[in-house]
Coordinates of C-alpha atoms in Angstrom, one line a residue:
Chain A
M1316 CA -0.9 124.8 -42.8
S1317 CA 0.9 124.4 -39.5
L1318 CA -0.6 126.4 -36.6
D1319 CA 2.3 128.4 -35.3
L1320 CA 3.5 132.0 -34.8
A1321 CA 4.3 132.3 -38.5
A1322 CA 0.7 131.4 -39.4
I1323 CA -0.6 134.0 -36.9
R1324 CA 1.7 136.7 -38.3
G1325 CA 0.5 135.8 -41.8
A1326 CA -3.1 136.1 -40.6
H1327 CA -2.2 139.5 -39.1
E1328 CA -0.9 140.7 -42.5
R1329 CA -4.0 139.4 -44.3
I1330 CA -6.6 140.9 -42.0
R1331 CA -4.9 144.2 -41.1
P1332 CA -6.9 146.3 -43.7
Y1333 CA -10.2 145.0 -42.3
I1334 CA -9.8 145.2 -38.5
H1335 CA -9.1 147.8 -35.8
R1336 CA -5.8 147.7 -34.0
T1337 CA -7.6 147.9 -30.7
P1338 CA -6.3 150.0 -27.8
V1339 CA -4.8 148.5 -24.6
L1340 CA -6.3 150.4 -21.6
T1341 CA -5.3 150.5 -18.0
S1342 CA -7.1 151.6 -14.8
S1343 CA -5.3 152.8 -11.8
R1344 CA -8.4 152.0 -9.7
L1345 CA -8.4 148.4 -10.8
D1346 CA -4.6 148.1 -10.4
A1347 CA -4.9 149.5 -6.9
A1348 CA -7.7 147.1 -6.0
R1349 CA -5.8 144.1 -7.3
G1350 CA -2.2 145.0 -6.4
A1351 CA -1.1 144.3 -9.9
S1352 CA -0.6 146.0 -13.3
L1353 CA -3.5 145.0 -15.6
F1354 CA -3.4 145.7 -19.3
F1355 CA -6.8 145.3 -21.0
K1356 CA -6.8 144.5 -24.7
C1357 CA -10.0 146.0 -25.8
E1358 CA -11.5 143.6 -28.4
N1359 CA -14.9 144.9 -27.3
L1360 CA -13.9 147.9 -29.5
Q1361 CA -13.0 145.6 -32.4
K1362 CA -15.1 145.5 -35.6
I1363 CA -18.5 143.8 -34.9
G1364 CA -17.7 144.4 -31.2
A1365 CA -15.7 141.3 -30.6
F1366 CA -12.3 139.5 -31.4
K1367 CA -14.2 137.1 -33.6
A1368 CA -13.8 139.6 -36.5
R1369 CA -10.1 138.5 -36.5
G1370 CA -10.6 134.8 -37.0
A1371 CA -13.5 134.9 -39.4
T1372 CA -11.9 137.5 -41.6
N1373 CA -8.7 135.5 -41.8
A1374 CA -10.6 132.3 -42.7
V1375 CA -12.7 134.1 -45.4
F1376 CA -9.8 135.8 -47.1
A1377 CA -7.6 132.7 -47.0
L1378 CA -10.1 130.8 -49.3
D1379 CA -9.2 130.5 -52.9
D1380 CA -11.5 132.4 -55.3
A1381 CA -13.4 129.3 -56.7
T1382 CA -14.2 128.0 -53.2
A1383 CA -15.0 131.5 -51.8
R1384 CA -17.5 132.1 -54.6
R1385 CA -19.8 129.3 -53.2
G1386 CA -20.0 131.2 -49.9
V1387 CA -19.3 130.4 -46.3
A1388 CA -21.4 128.9 -43.5
A1389 CA -21.3 128.6 -39.7
D1390 CA -23.4 127.9 -36.7
S1391 CA -22.9 130.5 -34.1
S1392 CA -24.7 131.9 -31.1
G1393 CA -23.7 135.3 -32.3
N1394 CA -20.4 137.0 -32.6
H1395 CA -18.8 134.5 -34.9
G1396 CA -21.9 134.7 -37.1
A1397 CA -21.7 138.5 -37.3
A1398 CA -17.9 138.3 -38.0
L1399 CA -18.4 135.8 -40.7
A1400 CA -21.2 137.8 -42.3
R1401 CA -19.1 140.9 -42.3
A1402 CA -16.0 139.2 -43.7
A1403 CA -18.1 137.6 -46.5
K1404 CA -19.7 141.0 -47.3
L1405 CA -16.2 142.5 -47.5
R1406 CA -15.2 139.7 -49.9
G1407 CA -18.5 139.9 -51.8
I1408 CA -19.5 136.3 -51.2
P1409 CA -22.6 134.8 -49.6
A1410 CA -22.8 133.9 -45.9
Y1411 CA -25.2 131.4 -44.3
V1412 CA -25.5 131.6 -40.5
V1413 CA -27.3 129.0 -38.3
M1414 CA -28.4 130.6 -35.1
P1415 CA -30.1 129.1 -32.0
S1416 CA -33.6 130.6 -31.6
N1417 CA -32.6 132.0 -28.2
S1418 CA -29.7 134.1 -29.4
A1419 CA -29.5 137.6 -28.1
K1420 CA -31.5 140.0 -30.2
V1421 CA -28.6 142.4 -30.6
K1422 CA -26.5 139.6 -32.1
I1423 CA -29.3 138.5 -34.5
R1424 CA -29.6 142.1 -35.7
A1425 CA -25.8 142.3 -36.2
V1426 CA -25.8 139.2 -38.4
K1427 CA -28.7 140.5 -40.4
S1428 CA -27.1 143.9 -40.8
Y1429 CA -24.2 142.4 -42.8
G1430 CA -26.6 140.8 -45.3
A1431 CA -26.1 137.1 -44.2
E1432 CA -28.9 134.6 -44.6
I1433 CA -29.9 133.4 -41.1
M1434 CA -31.4 129.9 -40.4
F1435 CA -32.8 129.6 -36.9
C1436 CA -32.8 126.2 -35.1
E1437 CA -33.4 124.7 -31.6
P1438 CA -30.7 125.7 -29.1
T1439 CA -29.0 122.3 -29.0
E1440 CA -25.6 121.4 -30.5
A1441 CA -27.2 118.5 -32.5
A1442 CA -29.8 120.8 -34.1
R1443 CA -27.2 123.4 -34.9
E1444 CA -24.9 120.9 -36.6
S1445 CA -27.7 119.4 -38.6
A1446 CA -29.0 122.7 -39.8
C1447 CA -25.5 123.7 -40.8
A1448 CA -24.9 120.4 -42.7
D1449 CA -28.2 121.0 -44.6
V1450 CA -27.2 124.5 -45.8
I1451 CA -23.8 123.3 -46.9
A1452 CA -25.3 120.4 -48.8
K1453 CA -27.6 122.7 -50.6
T1454 CA -25.2 125.6 -51.4
G1455 CA -21.7 124.2 -51.5
A1456 CA -20.7 126.8 -49.0
T1457 CA -17.5 126.1 -46.9
L1458 CA -18.0 125.6 -43.3
I1459 CA -16.0 128.0 -41.2
H1460 CA -16.1 126.4 -37.7
S1461 CA -16.0 129.1 -35.1
F1462 CA -13.2 127.6 -33.0
E1463 CA -11.8 124.4 -34.6
N1464 CA -10.9 126.0 -38.0
E1465 CA -7.1 126.6 -38.1
D1466 CA -7.4 129.9 -40.0
V1467 CA -9.9 131.0 -37.4
I1468 CA -7.5 130.1 -34.5
A1469 CA -4.6 131.9 -36.3
G1470 CA -6.7 135.0 -36.7
Q1471 CA -7.8 135.0 -33.0
G1472 CA -4.1 134.8 -32.1
T1473 CA -3.4 138.2 -33.6
A1474 CA -5.0 140.0 -30.6
A1475 CA -2.3 138.6 -28.3
V1476 CA 0.4 139.6 -30.9
E1477 CA -0.8 143.2 -30.7
L1478 CA -1.0 143.1 -26.9
L1479 CA 2.6 141.8 -26.6
E1480 CA 3.8 144.3 -29.2
D1481 CA 2.3 147.2 -27.2
I1482 CA 3.2 145.9 -23.8
P1483 CA 6.2 143.6 -24.1
E1484 CA 6.8 142.9 -20.4
V1485 CA 3.8 141.0 -19.2
D1486 CA 4.1 138.1 -16.9
L1487 CA 0.8 136.4 -17.8
V1488 CA -2.0 136.7 -20.3
M1489 CA -5.6 135.8 -19.6
C1490 CA -8.7 135.1 -21.7
P1491 CA -12.0 133.3 -21.4
I1492 CA -12.5 129.9 -22.9
G1493 CA -15.6 128.7 -24.7
G1494 CA -14.8 126.5 -27.7
G1495 CA -11.1 127.4 -27.4
G1496 CA -10.4 129.3 -30.6
L1497 CA -9.2 132.4 -28.8
L1498 CA -7.3 130.6 -26.1
C1499 CA -5.4 128.4 -28.6
G1500 CA -4.4 131.4 -30.8
T1501 CA -3.5 133.4 -27.7
A1502 CA -1.4 130.6 -26.2
I1503 CA 0.5 129.8 -29.4
A1504 CA 1.2 133.5 -30.0
A1505 CA 2.2 134.3 -26.4
K1506 CA 4.3 131.2 -25.7
S1507 CA 6.1 131.7 -29.0
M1508 CA 6.8 135.4 -28.5
R1509 CA 7.6 135.1 -24.8
P1510 CA 8.4 131.5 -23.7
R1511 CA 8.3 132.3 -20.0
I1512 CA 4.9 133.9 -20.1
K1513 CA 2.0 132.2 -18.3
V1514 CA -1.2 131.6 -20.2
I1515 CA -4.3 131.3 -18.0
A1516 CA -7.9 130.8 -19.1
A1517 CA -11.1 131.4 -17.1
E1518 CA -14.6 130.0 -17.6
P1519 CA -17.9 130.0 -15.9
I1520 CA -18.3 127.3 -13.3
N1521 CA -21.6 126.5 -15.1
A1522 CA -19.8 125.6 -18.3
D1523 CA -16.6 124.2 -16.9
D1524 CA -15.9 121.4 -19.4
A1525 CA -12.5 123.0 -20.2
A1526 CA -11.4 123.1 -16.6
Q1527 CA -12.6 119.6 -16.0
S1528 CA -10.8 118.4 -19.2
F1529 CA -7.6 120.2 -18.3
R1530 CA -7.5 118.6 -14.8
A1531 CA -8.5 115.1 -16.0
G1532 CA -6.0 115.2 -18.9
R1533 CA -8.8 114.0 -21.3
L1534 CA -11.6 115.7 -23.2
I1535 CA -14.7 115.8 -21.1
H1536 CA -17.9 117.2 -22.5
T1537 CA -20.5 118.3 -20.0
P1538 CA -24.2 119.0 -20.3
K1539 CA -24.5 122.7 -19.9
K1540 CA -26.3 124.6 -17.2
F1541 CA -27.2 128.2 -18.0
T1542 CA -24.5 130.8 -17.8
I1543 CA -24.9 134.5 -18.5
A1544 CA -21.7 134.3 -20.4
D1545 CA -23.4 133.3 -23.6
G1546 CA -20.2 133.2 -25.6
L1547 CA -18.8 130.5 -23.4
R1548 CA -21.6 127.9 -23.4
T1549 CA -19.9 125.7 -26.0
N1550 CA -17.9 122.6 -25.2
I1551 CA -14.2 122.9 -26.2
G1552 CA -13.1 121.3 -29.5
E1553 CA -10.8 118.3 -29.9
P1554 CA -8.1 120.1 -31.8
N1555 CA -8.3 122.9 -29.3
F1556 CA -7.9 120.6 -26.4
A1557 CA -4.6 119.2 -27.8
I1558 CA -3.2 122.7 -28.1
I1559 CA -4.4 123.7 -24.6
Q1560 CA -2.7 120.7 -23.1
R1561 CA 0.5 121.7 -24.7
Y1562 CA 0.5 125.5 -24.1
V1563 CA -1.9 126.5 -21.4
D1564 CA -0.8 126.8 -17.7
D1565 CA -4.1 126.8 -15.9
I1566 CA -7.9 127.1 -16.3
V1567 CA -9.9 128.5 -13.5
T1568 CA -13.6 128.9 -12.9
V1569 CA -15.9 131.6 -11.6
S1570 CA -19.5 131.9 -10.4
E1571 CA -22.3 133.7 -12.3
E1572 CA -22.4 136.3 -9.5
A1573 CA -18.7 137.0 -9.9
I1574 CA -19.1 137.4 -13.6
V1575 CA -21.9 140.0 -13.3
S1576 CA -20.0 141.8 -10.6
A1577 CA -16.8 141.9 -12.7
M1578 CA -18.8 143.1 -15.7
R1579 CA -20.2 146.0 -13.7
T1580 CA -16.8 146.9 -12.2
I1581 CA -15.3 147.1 -15.7
W1582 CA -18.1 149.3 -16.9
E1583 CA -17.8 151.6 -13.9
A1584 CA -14.0 151.8 -13.6
M1585 CA -13.1 151.8 -17.3
K1586 CA -16.2 153.4 -19.0
I1587 CA -16.3 150.6 -21.6
I1588 CA -19.0 148.1 -22.4
V1589 CA -18.1 144.5 -22.1
E1590 CA -20.4 141.5 -22.4
P1591 CA -20.6 138.9 -19.6
S1592 CA -18.2 136.5 -21.4
A1593 CA -15.5 139.2 -21.6
A1594 CA -15.7 139.8 -17.8
V1595 CA -14.8 136.2 -16.9
P1596 CA -11.0 136.6 -16.6
Y1597 CA -11.3 139.7 -14.5
A1598 CA -13.9 137.9 -12.3
A1599 CA -11.3 135.3 -11.7
V1600 CA -8.7 137.9 -10.8
A1601 CA -11.2 139.7 -8.5
K1602 CA -12.0 136.5 -6.7
G1603 CA -8.4 135.6 -6.1
K1604 CA -8.5 132.6 -8.4
I1605 CA -5.3 133.7 -10.2
D1606 CA -2.1 134.8 -8.3
I1607 CA -1.3 138.1 -9.9
G1608 CA 0.0 140.1 -6.9
G1609 CA 2.8 142.4 -8.1
K1610 CA 2.6 141.1 -11.6
R1611 CA 1.9 142.6 -15.0
A1612 CA -1.1 140.8 -16.6
G1613 CA -2.7 141.1 -20.0
I1614 CA -6.4 140.5 -20.2
I1615 CA -8.2 140.1 -23.4
L1616 CA -11.6 141.7 -23.2
T1617 CA -13.3 139.6 -25.8
G1618 CA -16.5 141.5 -26.7
G1619 CA -19.0 144.2 -26.0
N1620 CA -22.3 143.1 -27.5
V1621 CA -25.0 143.3 -24.9
D1622 CA -28.7 144.1 -24.9
L1623 CA -28.9 147.5 -23.2
D1624 CA -32.5 146.8 -22.4
A1625 CA -31.6 143.6 -20.4
L1626 CA -28.6 144.4 -18.3
P1627 CA -28.0 141.8 -15.5
W1628 CA -28.3 144.4 -12.7
M1629 CA -31.6 145.9 -13.9
Chain B
M698 CA -0.4 184.4 -18.4
S699 CA -1.9 184.9 -21.8
L700 CA -4.3 182.2 -22.9
D701 CA -2.9 181.0 -26.2
L702 CA -1.5 177.8 -27.8
A703 CA 1.8 178.2 -26.0
A704 CA -0.1 178.1 -22.7
I705 CA -2.0 175.0 -23.8
R706 CA 1.2 173.3 -24.9
G707 CA 2.8 174.3 -21.5
A708 CA -0.2 172.8 -19.7
H709 CA 0.2 169.6 -21.8
E710 CA 3.9 169.2 -20.6
R711 CA 2.9 169.9 -17.0
I712 CA 0.0 167.4 -16.9
R713 CA 1.4 164.6 -19.1
P714 CA 2.6 162.4 -16.2
Y715 CA -0.8 162.5 -14.6
I716 CA -3.3 162.0 -17.4
H717 CA -4.0 159.4 -20.1
R718 CA -3.4 160.2 -23.7
T719 CA -6.9 159.0 -24.7
P720 CA -7.5 157.0 -27.9
V721 CA -9.4 158.4 -30.9
L722 CA -12.0 155.9 -31.9
T723 CA -13.9 155.6 -35.1
S724 CA -17.1 153.6 -36.1
S725 CA -17.8 152.6 -39.6
R726 CA -21.5 152.2 -38.6
L727 CA -21.8 155.8 -37.5
D728 CA -19.7 157.1 -40.4
A729 CA -22.1 155.3 -42.8
A730 CA -25.2 156.6 -40.9
R731 CA -23.9 160.2 -41.1
G732 CA -22.1 160.2 -44.5
A733 CA -19.0 161.6 -42.8
S734 CA -15.8 160.6 -41.1
L735 CA -16.1 161.0 -37.4
F736 CA -13.2 160.9 -35.0
F737 CA -14.2 160.5 -31.4
K738 CA -11.6 161.7 -28.8
C739 CA -12.4 159.5 -25.9
E740 CA -12.2 161.7 -22.8
N741 CA -14.7 159.3 -21.1
L742 CA -11.6 157.1 -20.9
Q743 CA -9.6 159.9 -19.2
K744 CA -8.6 159.7 -15.5
I745 CA -11.7 160.3 -13.3
G746 CA -13.7 159.5 -16.4
A747 CA -13.8 163.0 -17.9
F748 CA -11.7 165.7 -19.6
K749 CA -11.9 167.7 -16.4
A750 CA -8.8 165.9 -15.2
R751 CA -6.8 168.0 -17.6
G752 CA -7.8 171.4 -16.5
A753 CA -7.9 170.7 -12.8
T754 CA -4.5 169.0 -12.8
N755 CA -2.9 171.9 -14.7
A756 CA -4.4 174.5 -12.3
V757 CA -3.2 172.6 -9.2
F758 CA 0.3 171.9 -10.5
A759 CA 0.6 175.5 -11.7
L760 CA 0.3 176.9 -8.1
D761 CA 3.4 177.9 -6.2
D762 CA 4.3 175.8 -3.2
A763 CA 3.2 178.3 -0.5
T764 CA -0.2 178.8 -2.1
A765 CA -0.7 175.1 -2.9
R766 CA -0.1 174.2 0.7
R767 CA -3.3 175.9 1.9
G768 CA -5.3 173.7 -0.5
V769 CA -7.7 174.2 -3.4
A770 CA -11.5 174.6 -3.5
A771 CA -14.2 174.5 -6.0
D772 CA -17.9 174.2 -6.4
S773 CA -18.8 171.5 -8.9
S774 CA -21.7 169.2 -9.8
G775 CA -19.2 166.5 -10.1
N776 CA -16.5 165.9 -12.6
H777 CA -14.5 169.0 -11.9
G778 CA -14.7 168.2 -8.2
A779 CA -13.4 164.7 -8.7
A780 CA -10.7 166.0 -11.0
L781 CA -9.6 168.7 -8.4
A782 CA -9.7 166.2 -5.6
R783 CA -7.5 163.8 -7.5
A784 CA -5.0 166.5 -8.6
A785 CA -4.8 167.8 -5.0
K786 CA -4.1 164.2 -3.8
L787 CA -1.4 163.8 -6.4
R788 CA 0.2 167.0 -5.1
G789 CA -0.4 166.2 -1.5
I790 CA -2.5 169.2 -0.6
P791 CA -6.1 169.5 0.8
A792 CA -9.1 169.9 -1.5
Y793 CA -12.5 171.3 -0.5
V794 CA -15.4 170.6 -2.9
V795 CA -18.8 172.2 -2.6
M796 CA -21.5 169.9 -4.3
P797 CA -25.2 170.5 -4.8
S798 CA -27.2 168.0 -2.8
N799 CA -28.7 166.5 -5.9
S800 CA -25.4 165.6 -7.5
A801 CA -25.2 162.1 -9.1
K802 CA -24.2 159.5 -6.5
V803 CA -21.5 158.2 -8.7
K804 CA -19.9 161.6 -8.8
I805 CA -20.1 162.1 -5.1
R806 CA -18.4 158.7 -4.5
A807 CA -15.7 159.7 -6.9
V808 CA -14.9 163.0 -5.1
K809 CA -14.9 161.1 -1.8
S810 CA -12.6 158.4 -3.1
Y811 CA -9.8 161.0 -3.6
G812 CA -10.0 162.1 -0.1
A813 CA -11.5 165.6 -0.6
E814 CA -13.7 167.2 2.0
I815 CA -17.2 167.7 0.6
M816 CA -19.6 170.4 1.6
F817 CA -23.2 169.9 0.4
C818 CA -25.4 172.8 -0.5
E819 CA -28.8 173.6 -2.1
P820 CA -28.6 173.2 -5.9
T821 CA -28.6 176.8 -6.8
E822 CA -25.7 178.9 -8.1
A823 CA -26.1 181.4 -5.2
A824 CA -25.9 178.6 -2.6
R825 CA -22.9 177.1 -4.3
E826 CA -21.0 180.3 -4.5
S827 CA -21.7 181.2 -0.9
A828 CA -20.6 177.8 0.4
C829 CA -17.5 178.1 -1.6
A830 CA -16.7 181.6 -0.3
D831 CA -17.1 180.3 3.3
V832 CA -14.7 177.5 2.9
I833 CA -12.1 179.7 1.3
A834 CA -12.4 182.3 4.1
K835 CA -11.9 179.6 6.7
T836 CA -9.0 177.7 5.1
G837 CA -7.2 180.1 2.8
A838 CA -7.6 177.6 0.0
T839 CA -7.3 178.8 -3.6
L840 CA -10.5 178.8 -5.6
I841 CA -10.1 176.8 -8.8
H842 CA -13.1 177.8 -10.9
S843 CA -14.3 175.0 -13.1
F844 CA -14.4 177.0 -16.3
E845 CA -13.3 180.6 -15.8
N846 CA -9.8 179.8 -14.4
E847 CA -7.2 180.3 -17.2
D848 CA -5.1 177.4 -16.2
V849 CA -8.2 175.2 -16.3
I850 CA -9.1 176.4 -19.8
A851 CA -5.5 175.8 -21.0
G852 CA -5.6 172.3 -19.5
Q853 CA -8.9 171.5 -21.2
G854 CA -7.4 172.6 -24.6
T855 CA -4.9 169.8 -24.4
A856 CA -7.6 167.3 -25.6
A857 CA -7.9 169.1 -28.9
V858 CA -4.1 169.3 -29.2
E859 CA -3.9 165.5 -29.0
L860 CA -6.9 165.0 -31.3
L861 CA -5.3 167.2 -34.0
E862 CA -1.9 165.6 -33.5
D863 CA -3.4 162.1 -34.1
I864 CA -5.8 163.2 -36.9
P865 CA -4.3 166.2 -38.5
E866 CA -6.8 166.6 -41.4
V867 CA -10.1 167.4 -39.7
D868 CA -12.5 170.0 -41.1
L869 CA -14.3 170.7 -37.9
V870 CA -14.2 169.9 -34.2
M871 CA -17.2 169.7 -31.9
C872 CA -17.7 169.7 -28.2
P873 CA -20.5 170.4 -25.8
I874 CA -20.8 173.7 -23.9
G875 CA -21.7 174.1 -20.2
G876 CA -19.6 176.9 -18.6
G877 CA -17.3 177.1 -21.6
G878 CA -14.0 175.9 -20.2
L879 CA -13.6 173.0 -22.7
L880 CA -15.0 175.0 -25.6
C881 CA -12.6 177.9 -25.0
G882 CA -9.5 175.6 -24.7
T883 CA -10.6 173.6 -27.7
A884 CA -11.3 176.7 -29.9
I885 CA -7.9 178.3 -29.0
A886 CA -6.0 175.2 -29.7
A887 CA -7.8 174.2 -32.9
K888 CA -7.9 177.6 -34.5
S889 CA -4.2 178.2 -33.6
M890 CA -3.1 174.8 -35.0
R891 CA -5.4 174.8 -38.0
P892 CA -6.7 178.3 -38.8
R893 CA -9.3 177.1 -41.3
I894 CA -10.9 174.5 -39.0
K895 CA -14.4 175.1 -37.9
V896 CA -15.2 174.9 -34.1
I897 CA -18.8 174.1 -33.3
A898 CA -20.4 173.7 -29.9
A899 CA -23.6 171.9 -29.0
E900 CA -25.8 172.4 -25.9
P901 CA -29.2 171.1 -24.6
I902 CA -32.1 173.3 -25.7
N903 CA -33.1 173.2 -22.0
A904 CA -29.9 175.0 -21.1
D905 CA -29.3 177.2 -24.2
D906 CA -27.8 180.3 -22.7
A907 CA -24.6 179.9 -24.8
A908 CA -26.6 179.6 -28.0
Q909 CA -28.8 182.6 -27.1
S910 CA -25.7 184.7 -26.1
F911 CA -23.9 183.7 -29.2
R912 CA -26.7 184.8 -31.5
A913 CA -27.5 188.0 -29.5
G914 CA -23.8 189.0 -29.3
R915 CA -24.1 189.6 -25.6
L916 CA -24.0 187.5 -22.5
I917 CA -27.5 186.2 -21.6
H918 CA -28.0 184.1 -18.5
T919 CA -31.1 182.0 -18.5
P920 CA -33.0 180.3 -15.6
K921 CA -32.4 176.6 -16.2
K922 CA -35.0 174.0 -17.0
F923 CA -34.0 170.4 -16.2
T924 CA -31.6 168.8 -18.6
I925 CA -30.4 165.2 -18.4
A926 CA -27.0 166.5 -19.5
D927 CA -26.0 167.4 -15.9
G928 CA -22.6 168.6 -16.9
L929 CA -24.1 171.4 -19.0
R930 CA -26.6 173.0 -16.6
T931 CA -24.3 175.9 -15.8
N932 CA -24.5 179.3 -17.5
I933 CA -21.4 180.3 -19.4
G934 CA -18.8 182.6 -17.9
E935 CA -17.9 186.1 -18.9
P936 CA -14.3 185.4 -19.9
N937 CA -15.5 182.3 -21.7
F938 CA -18.0 184.3 -23.7
A939 CA -15.3 186.7 -25.0
I940 CA -13.2 183.8 -26.2
I941 CA -16.2 182.1 -27.8
Q942 CA -17.2 185.3 -29.7
R943 CA -13.7 185.4 -31.1
Y944 CA -13.0 181.8 -32.0
V945 CA -16.2 179.7 -32.2
D946 CA -18.1 179.3 -35.5
D947 CA -21.5 178.1 -34.3
I948 CA -23.5 176.9 -31.3
V949 CA -26.4 174.5 -31.9
T950 CA -29.0 173.1 -29.6
V951 CA -30.6 169.6 -29.2
S952 CA -33.6 168.2 -27.4
E953 CA -33.5 165.9 -24.4
E954 CA -34.8 163.0 -26.5
A955 CA -32.0 163.5 -29.0
I956 CA -29.4 163.4 -26.2
V957 CA -30.7 160.1 -24.8
S958 CA -30.9 158.6 -28.3
A959 CA -27.4 159.7 -29.2
M960 CA -26.1 158.4 -25.9
R961 CA -27.6 155.0 -26.5
T962 CA -26.4 155.0 -30.1
I963 CA -22.8 155.6 -29.0
W964 CA -23.0 152.9 -26.4
E965 CA -24.3 150.4 -28.9
A966 CA -22.2 151.2 -31.9
M967 CA -18.9 152.0 -30.1
K968 CA -19.1 149.9 -26.9
I969 CA -18.1 152.8 -24.7
I970 CA -19.9 154.5 -21.9
V971 CA -20.6 158.2 -22.3
E972 CA -22.6 160.3 -20.0
P973 CA -25.5 162.4 -21.4
S974 CA -23.5 165.6 -21.7
A975 CA -20.9 163.8 -23.8
A976 CA -23.5 162.7 -26.3
V977 CA -24.7 166.2 -27.1
P978 CA -22.5 167.0 -30.1
Y979 CA -23.3 163.6 -31.7
A980 CA -27.0 164.3 -31.0
A981 CA -26.6 167.5 -33.0
V982 CA -25.0 165.6 -35.9
A983 CA -27.7 162.9 -35.8
K984 CA -30.4 165.5 -36.0
G985 CA -28.8 167.3 -38.9
K986 CA -28.1 170.5 -36.9
I987 CA -24.5 170.5 -38.2
D988 CA -23.5 170.2 -41.9
I989 CA -20.9 167.5 -41.9
G990 CA -21.7 165.6 -45.1
G991 CA -18.5 164.3 -46.7
K992 CA -16.4 166.0 -44.0
R993 CA -13.9 164.8 -41.4
A994 CA -15.1 165.8 -38.0
G995 CA -13.5 165.5 -34.5
I996 CA -15.9 165.1 -31.6
I997 CA -14.7 165.3 -28.0
L998 CA -16.6 162.7 -25.9
T999 CA -16.3 164.6 -22.6
G1000 CA -17.1 162.0 -19.9
G1001 CA -18.4 158.6 -19.0
N1002 CA -19.6 159.0 -15.4
V1003 CA -23.1 157.6 -15.2
D1004 CA -25.2 155.9 -12.6
L1005 CA -25.6 152.4 -14.0
D1006 CA -28.7 151.9 -11.9
A1007 CA -30.5 154.8 -13.4
L1008 CA -29.9 154.7 -17.2
P1009 CA -32.3 156.9 -19.1
W1010 CA -33.8 154.1 -21.1
M1011 CA -34.5 151.9 -18.1

């Protein structure tokens, strides 16, 4: 398949019965604070509490029957695992999810609740990849990579399609970047639908491989420091970086403090629960990292899975 | 004016430019847990974070210019005060809000943020009424009672109108009851639009004057014990009780524990922030106090103003 707007629209048709069309919310308080019109695409209100339901569902339902029957596998710190488990359950096939042993409890519970088989491993990329390879060798399951898989990227792009259908006149669209699945889908959809739109990503300064790569013009993988934005700890993928270089206008970075503050501001002003990763673009806006004065900006709020017993301001 | 569906539709036209049409959200997890189809009307996502924006805005904009110019006044533990302050600011007139000294900080901040003048008083109904009478005598402001005022009741009924427009086929509609403004507006709207619909209210067992009155067939005012559902501590009003006797099918009660548990369940399953009062109807559903098996039920989530530093499970 070629990864273009047609593929994203095809994904949208395929997954429509299985996902929410999430609302776009606004806040006059945040608009006044920022001197802009902000349109929040609430993927925290999506099935499994994150946009990941889109990509995983598209990838699972795109498989032919014979392949699907052997099941699907992924390594995931959480939301992709839950999304894949749910999609597999909907299709009636097995799912195998490799999770680092330090995954958030709420995310482990979610994967279990959809009946997937979980394999825990050390929280390193090497351990995750090796555990994943093992289960695939044993079961014949198909690997559904959480951000490099083209069907996953096409699925993630459907959030931006809905945002631009609902709010046609936006000057820029923002999302966080971890591996790059959402950003690639968003950028392809947005630039194809509105060629003059700006696409800007935000990431934690503690996991700034994407920003470094973007500025250097070559893929740089960095050893990770801790970031509270657990969905964004991953290095970006090679195929993702190629798409980013072609379509993305800027990648900005924010501090841990700015992320927590933005998260709390969104909870208080909008009465919705977003996880730290989801607050990263608004953190960049609040810190003046993105020039949005007088503009209309779409922000994809990526997820809302947090442990309510361990909020960062407790 | 007569308090009927026409008045509620009139209110809807009047306030439409100033309020959000809030989304109706669903949760397959909660549906599965309860064996029913639940439709949550998200007034926590309303302006000022509560349905109270509807009634107060209608009352303020229904005033003639000469009366409006002298300002509006209310005593309120919080959401009505914020709603009135905001509506007055929109109309460019003064607002005077009497608040008990133990009001939630987040609610005090909200009232202040709209530029209203706040007068603090002891947290008793007598002290509130007397402080309110004082300010009216001094300023000539019009009292906008938070649940007895007919324009307020008509405004609150617009949430049910939207719910039934979006989801026509519901078997019952539920909301919490404090003073009775929302319940009266909801009941008039729902029974007028769908005569066979059931209207059921829920209240904390620690503030069960409405349930006692409903069963006794006469207005009973009770001394209040503490309830975490701070929006529901008030006794119901006389005009409200007359409407309730005519239109409401049942009033059920729930424990403090059930309220906190329901609140947390809604946060976790739906990724939205609801205040304790808003969780009361779902608490009744979760505890089997309302027979909803196999039914389609609308639930008005009334507000989302909570102090994030003092969550009940911290």
